PDB file of C-alpha atoms in Angstrom:
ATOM      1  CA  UNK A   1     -25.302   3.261 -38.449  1.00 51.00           C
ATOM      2  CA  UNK A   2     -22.905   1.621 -36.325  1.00 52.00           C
ATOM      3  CA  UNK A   3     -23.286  -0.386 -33.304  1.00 60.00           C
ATOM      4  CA  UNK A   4     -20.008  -0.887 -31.974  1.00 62.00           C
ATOM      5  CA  UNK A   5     -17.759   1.834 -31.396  1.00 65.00           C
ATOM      6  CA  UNK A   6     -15.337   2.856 -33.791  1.00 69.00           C
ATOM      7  CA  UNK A   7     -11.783   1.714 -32.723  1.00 68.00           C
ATOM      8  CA  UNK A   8      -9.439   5.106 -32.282  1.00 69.00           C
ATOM      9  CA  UNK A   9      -6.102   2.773 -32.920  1.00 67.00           C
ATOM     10  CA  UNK A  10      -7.571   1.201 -36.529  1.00 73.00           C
ATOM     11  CA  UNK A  11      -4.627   1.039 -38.500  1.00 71.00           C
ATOM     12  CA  UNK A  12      -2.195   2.760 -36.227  1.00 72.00           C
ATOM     13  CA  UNK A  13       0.567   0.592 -36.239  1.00 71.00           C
ATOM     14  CA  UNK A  14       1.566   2.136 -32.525  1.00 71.00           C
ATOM     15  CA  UNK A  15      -1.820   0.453 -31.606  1.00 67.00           C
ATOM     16  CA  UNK A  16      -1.039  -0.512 -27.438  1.00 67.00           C
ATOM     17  CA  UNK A  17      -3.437  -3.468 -28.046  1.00 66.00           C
ATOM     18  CA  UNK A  18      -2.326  -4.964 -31.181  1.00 64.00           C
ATOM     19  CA  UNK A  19      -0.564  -8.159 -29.498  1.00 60.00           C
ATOM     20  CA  UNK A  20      -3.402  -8.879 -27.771  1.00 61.00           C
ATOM     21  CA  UNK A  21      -4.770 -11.146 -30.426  1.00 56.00           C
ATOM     22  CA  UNK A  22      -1.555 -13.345 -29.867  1.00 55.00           C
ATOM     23  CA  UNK A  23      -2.562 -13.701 -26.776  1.00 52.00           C
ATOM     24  CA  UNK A  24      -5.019 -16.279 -27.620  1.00 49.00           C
ATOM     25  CA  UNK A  25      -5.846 -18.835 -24.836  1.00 49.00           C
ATOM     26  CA  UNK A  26      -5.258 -21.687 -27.982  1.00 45.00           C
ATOM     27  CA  UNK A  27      -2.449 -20.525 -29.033  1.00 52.00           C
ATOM     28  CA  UNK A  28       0.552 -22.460 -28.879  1.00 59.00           C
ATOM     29  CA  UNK A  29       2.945 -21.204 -26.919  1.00 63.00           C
ATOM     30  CA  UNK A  30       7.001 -21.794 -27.280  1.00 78.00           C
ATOM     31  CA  UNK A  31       7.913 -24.496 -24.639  1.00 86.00           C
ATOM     32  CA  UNK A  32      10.544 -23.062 -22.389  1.00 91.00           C
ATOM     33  CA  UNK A  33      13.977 -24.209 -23.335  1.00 93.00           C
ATOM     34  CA  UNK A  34      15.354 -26.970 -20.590  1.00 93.00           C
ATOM     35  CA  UNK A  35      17.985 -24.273 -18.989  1.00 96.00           C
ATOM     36  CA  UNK A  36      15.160 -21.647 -19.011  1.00 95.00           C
ATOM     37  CA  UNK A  37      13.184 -24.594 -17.299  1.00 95.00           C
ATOM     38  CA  UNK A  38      15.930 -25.095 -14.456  1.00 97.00           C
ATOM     39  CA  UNK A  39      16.464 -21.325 -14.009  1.00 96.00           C
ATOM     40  CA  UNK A  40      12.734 -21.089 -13.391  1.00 96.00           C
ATOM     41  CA  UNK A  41      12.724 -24.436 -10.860  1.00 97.00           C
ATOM     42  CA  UNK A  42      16.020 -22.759  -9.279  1.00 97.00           C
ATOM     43  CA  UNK A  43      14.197 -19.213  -8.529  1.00 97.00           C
ATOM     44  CA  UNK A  44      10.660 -21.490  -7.026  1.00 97.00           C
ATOM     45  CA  UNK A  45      13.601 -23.042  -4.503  1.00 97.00           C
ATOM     46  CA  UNK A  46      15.107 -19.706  -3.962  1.00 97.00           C
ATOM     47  CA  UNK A  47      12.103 -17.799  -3.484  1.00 97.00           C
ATOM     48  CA  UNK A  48      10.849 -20.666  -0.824  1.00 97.00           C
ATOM     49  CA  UNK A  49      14.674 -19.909   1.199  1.00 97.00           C
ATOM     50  CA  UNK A  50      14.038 -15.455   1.125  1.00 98.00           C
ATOM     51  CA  UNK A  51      10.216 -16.177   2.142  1.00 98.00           C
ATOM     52  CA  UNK A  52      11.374 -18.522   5.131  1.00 98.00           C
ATOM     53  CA  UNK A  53      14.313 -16.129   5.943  1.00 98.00           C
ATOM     54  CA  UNK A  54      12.822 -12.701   5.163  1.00 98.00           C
ATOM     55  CA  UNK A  55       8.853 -13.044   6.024  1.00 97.00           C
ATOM     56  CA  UNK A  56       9.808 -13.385  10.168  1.00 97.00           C
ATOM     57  CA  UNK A  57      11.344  -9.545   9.033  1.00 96.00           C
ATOM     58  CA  UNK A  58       8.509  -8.290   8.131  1.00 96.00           C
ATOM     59  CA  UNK A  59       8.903  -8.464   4.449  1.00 97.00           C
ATOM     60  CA  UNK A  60       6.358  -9.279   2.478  1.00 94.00           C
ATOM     61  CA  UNK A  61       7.843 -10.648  -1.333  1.00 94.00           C
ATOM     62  CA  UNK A  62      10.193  -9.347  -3.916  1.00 95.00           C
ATOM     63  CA  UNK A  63       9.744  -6.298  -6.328  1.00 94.00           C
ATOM     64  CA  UNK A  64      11.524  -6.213  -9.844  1.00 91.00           C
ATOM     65  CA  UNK A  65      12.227  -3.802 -12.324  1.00 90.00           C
ATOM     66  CA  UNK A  66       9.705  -4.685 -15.017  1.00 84.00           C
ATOM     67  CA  UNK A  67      11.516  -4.735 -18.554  1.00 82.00           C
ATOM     68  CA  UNK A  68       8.523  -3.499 -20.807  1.00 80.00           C
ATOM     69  CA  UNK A  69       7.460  -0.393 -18.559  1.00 82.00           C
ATOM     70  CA  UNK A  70      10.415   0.322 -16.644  1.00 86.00           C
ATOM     71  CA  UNK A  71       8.417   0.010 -13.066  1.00 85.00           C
ATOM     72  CA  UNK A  72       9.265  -1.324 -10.143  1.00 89.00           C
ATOM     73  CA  UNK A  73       6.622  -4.237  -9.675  1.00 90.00           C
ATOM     74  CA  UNK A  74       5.379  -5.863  -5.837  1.00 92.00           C
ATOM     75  CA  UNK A  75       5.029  -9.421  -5.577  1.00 92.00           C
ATOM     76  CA  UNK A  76       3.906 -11.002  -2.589  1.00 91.00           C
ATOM     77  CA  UNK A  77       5.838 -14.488  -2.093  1.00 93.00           C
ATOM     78  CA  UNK A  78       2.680 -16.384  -3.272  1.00 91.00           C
ATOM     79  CA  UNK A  79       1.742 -14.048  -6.685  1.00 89.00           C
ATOM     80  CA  UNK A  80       5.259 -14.466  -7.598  1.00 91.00           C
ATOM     81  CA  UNK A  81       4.996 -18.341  -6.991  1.00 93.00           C
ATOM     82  CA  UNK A  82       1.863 -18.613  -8.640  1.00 91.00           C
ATOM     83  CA  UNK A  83       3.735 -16.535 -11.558  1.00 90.00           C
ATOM     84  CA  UNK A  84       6.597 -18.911 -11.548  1.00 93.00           C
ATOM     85  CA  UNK A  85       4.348 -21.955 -11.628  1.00 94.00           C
ATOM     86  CA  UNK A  86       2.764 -20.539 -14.575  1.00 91.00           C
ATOM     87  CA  UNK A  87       5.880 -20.009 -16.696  1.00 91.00           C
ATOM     88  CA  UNK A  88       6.966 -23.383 -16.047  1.00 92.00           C
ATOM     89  CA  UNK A  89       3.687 -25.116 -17.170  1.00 90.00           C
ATOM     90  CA  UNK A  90       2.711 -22.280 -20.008  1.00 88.00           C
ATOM     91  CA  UNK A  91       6.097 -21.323 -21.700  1.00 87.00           C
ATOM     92  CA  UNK A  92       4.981 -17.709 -20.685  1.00 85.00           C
ATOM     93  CA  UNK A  93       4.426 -15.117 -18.506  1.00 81.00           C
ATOM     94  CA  UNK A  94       1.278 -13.838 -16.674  1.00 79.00           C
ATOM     95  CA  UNK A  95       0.061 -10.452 -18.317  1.00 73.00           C
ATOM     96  CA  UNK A  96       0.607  -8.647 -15.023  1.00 67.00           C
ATOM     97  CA  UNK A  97      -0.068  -5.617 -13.100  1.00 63.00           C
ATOM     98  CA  UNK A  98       1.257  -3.281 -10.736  1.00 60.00           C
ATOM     99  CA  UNK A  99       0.511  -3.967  -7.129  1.00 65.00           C
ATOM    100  CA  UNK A 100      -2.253  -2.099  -5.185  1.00 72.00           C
ATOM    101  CA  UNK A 101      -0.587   0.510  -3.330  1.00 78.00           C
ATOM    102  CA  UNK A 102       2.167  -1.445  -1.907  1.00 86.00           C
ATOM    103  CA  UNK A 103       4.496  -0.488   0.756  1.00 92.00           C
ATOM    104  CA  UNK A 104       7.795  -0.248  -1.133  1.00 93.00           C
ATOM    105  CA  UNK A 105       9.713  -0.580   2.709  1.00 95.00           C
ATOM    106  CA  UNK A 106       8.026  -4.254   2.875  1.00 96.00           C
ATOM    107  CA  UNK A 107       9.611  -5.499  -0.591  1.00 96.00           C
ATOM    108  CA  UNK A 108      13.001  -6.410  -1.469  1.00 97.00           C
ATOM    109  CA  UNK A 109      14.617  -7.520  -4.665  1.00 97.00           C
ATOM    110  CA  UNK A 110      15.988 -10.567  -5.645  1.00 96.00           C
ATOM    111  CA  UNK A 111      19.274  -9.298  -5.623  1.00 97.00           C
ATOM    112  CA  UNK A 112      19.523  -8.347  -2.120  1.00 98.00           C
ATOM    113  CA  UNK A 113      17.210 -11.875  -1.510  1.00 98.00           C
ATOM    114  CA  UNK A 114      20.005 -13.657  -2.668  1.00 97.00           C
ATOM    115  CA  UNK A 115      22.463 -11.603  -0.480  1.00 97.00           C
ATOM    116  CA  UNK A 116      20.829 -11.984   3.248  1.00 97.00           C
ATOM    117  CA  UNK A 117      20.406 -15.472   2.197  1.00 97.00           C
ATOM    118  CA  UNK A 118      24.026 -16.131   1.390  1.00 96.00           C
ATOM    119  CA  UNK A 119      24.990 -14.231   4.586  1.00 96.00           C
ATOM    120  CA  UNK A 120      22.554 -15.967   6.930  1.00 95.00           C
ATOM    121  CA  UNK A 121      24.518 -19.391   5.359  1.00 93.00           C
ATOM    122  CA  UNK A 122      28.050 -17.737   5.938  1.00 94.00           C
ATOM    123  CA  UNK A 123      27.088 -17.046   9.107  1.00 93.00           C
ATOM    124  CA  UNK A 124      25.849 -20.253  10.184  1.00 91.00           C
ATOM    125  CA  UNK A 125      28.610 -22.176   8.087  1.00 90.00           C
ATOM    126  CA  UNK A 126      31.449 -20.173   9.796  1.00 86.00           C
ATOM    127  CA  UNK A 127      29.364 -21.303  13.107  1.00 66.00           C
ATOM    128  CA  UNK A 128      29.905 -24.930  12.525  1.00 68.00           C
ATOM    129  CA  UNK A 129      33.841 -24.490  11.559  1.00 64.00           C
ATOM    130  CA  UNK A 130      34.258 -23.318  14.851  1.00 60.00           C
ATOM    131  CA  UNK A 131      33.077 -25.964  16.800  1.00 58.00           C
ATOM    132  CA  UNK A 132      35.035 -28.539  14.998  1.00 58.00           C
ATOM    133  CA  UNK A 133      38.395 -26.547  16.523  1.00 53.00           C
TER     134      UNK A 133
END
């Protein structure tokens, strides 16, 4: 007799859970390469700009197109910090989840982010020009 269950996926090499055991919290981990690094530090100071330009809105973080599942994912501005922070001092990402029943109207991507922020400094450049006629 057995006393654990017997595991439906033995041997299956389509088993979902078979990377977990890389997953190990000892297990080294690749260090992130130093342009991954910057990228990472450059998207922490761009998410701080869209959270102080886009929160007064009414929007409440960023939602991205996840690459393994092919669903769009909400992240508040702190999660996706948090997420950030991790990858910079783990080499990897958080194992993550979809978002409780977000409200896809309060999310944005980075894309258009990165847009109303460039537009909010075009604006306010093209501001300053003018006063120096």
């Amino acid at each position: 007799m057995q006393d654990e269950p017997i595991d439906p996926f033995n041997g299956d090499p389509t088993d979902p859970a078979a990377g977990l055991d890389d997953l190990d919290e000892d297990a080294e981990a690749e260090p992130l390469t130093d342009a991954e690094r910057q990228d990472v530090i450059e998207d922490l100071s761009d998410l701080e700009i869209y959270q102080a330009l886009l929160s007064p809105t009414g929007i409440r973080g960023l939602v991205i197109e996840c690459e393994d599942c092919h669903e769009p994912h909400y992240f508040d501005w702190d999660l996706l910090r948090g997420n950030l922070r991790h990858l910079l001092s783990s080499g990897r990402p958080r194992v993550h989840e979809p978002a409780y029943d977000p409200d896809p109207e309060h999310y944005v991507t980075w894309e258009y982010a990165r847009g109303y922020a460039d537009g909010v400094h075009d604006t306010l450049t093209e501001g300053n020009e003018e006063d120096k006629d």
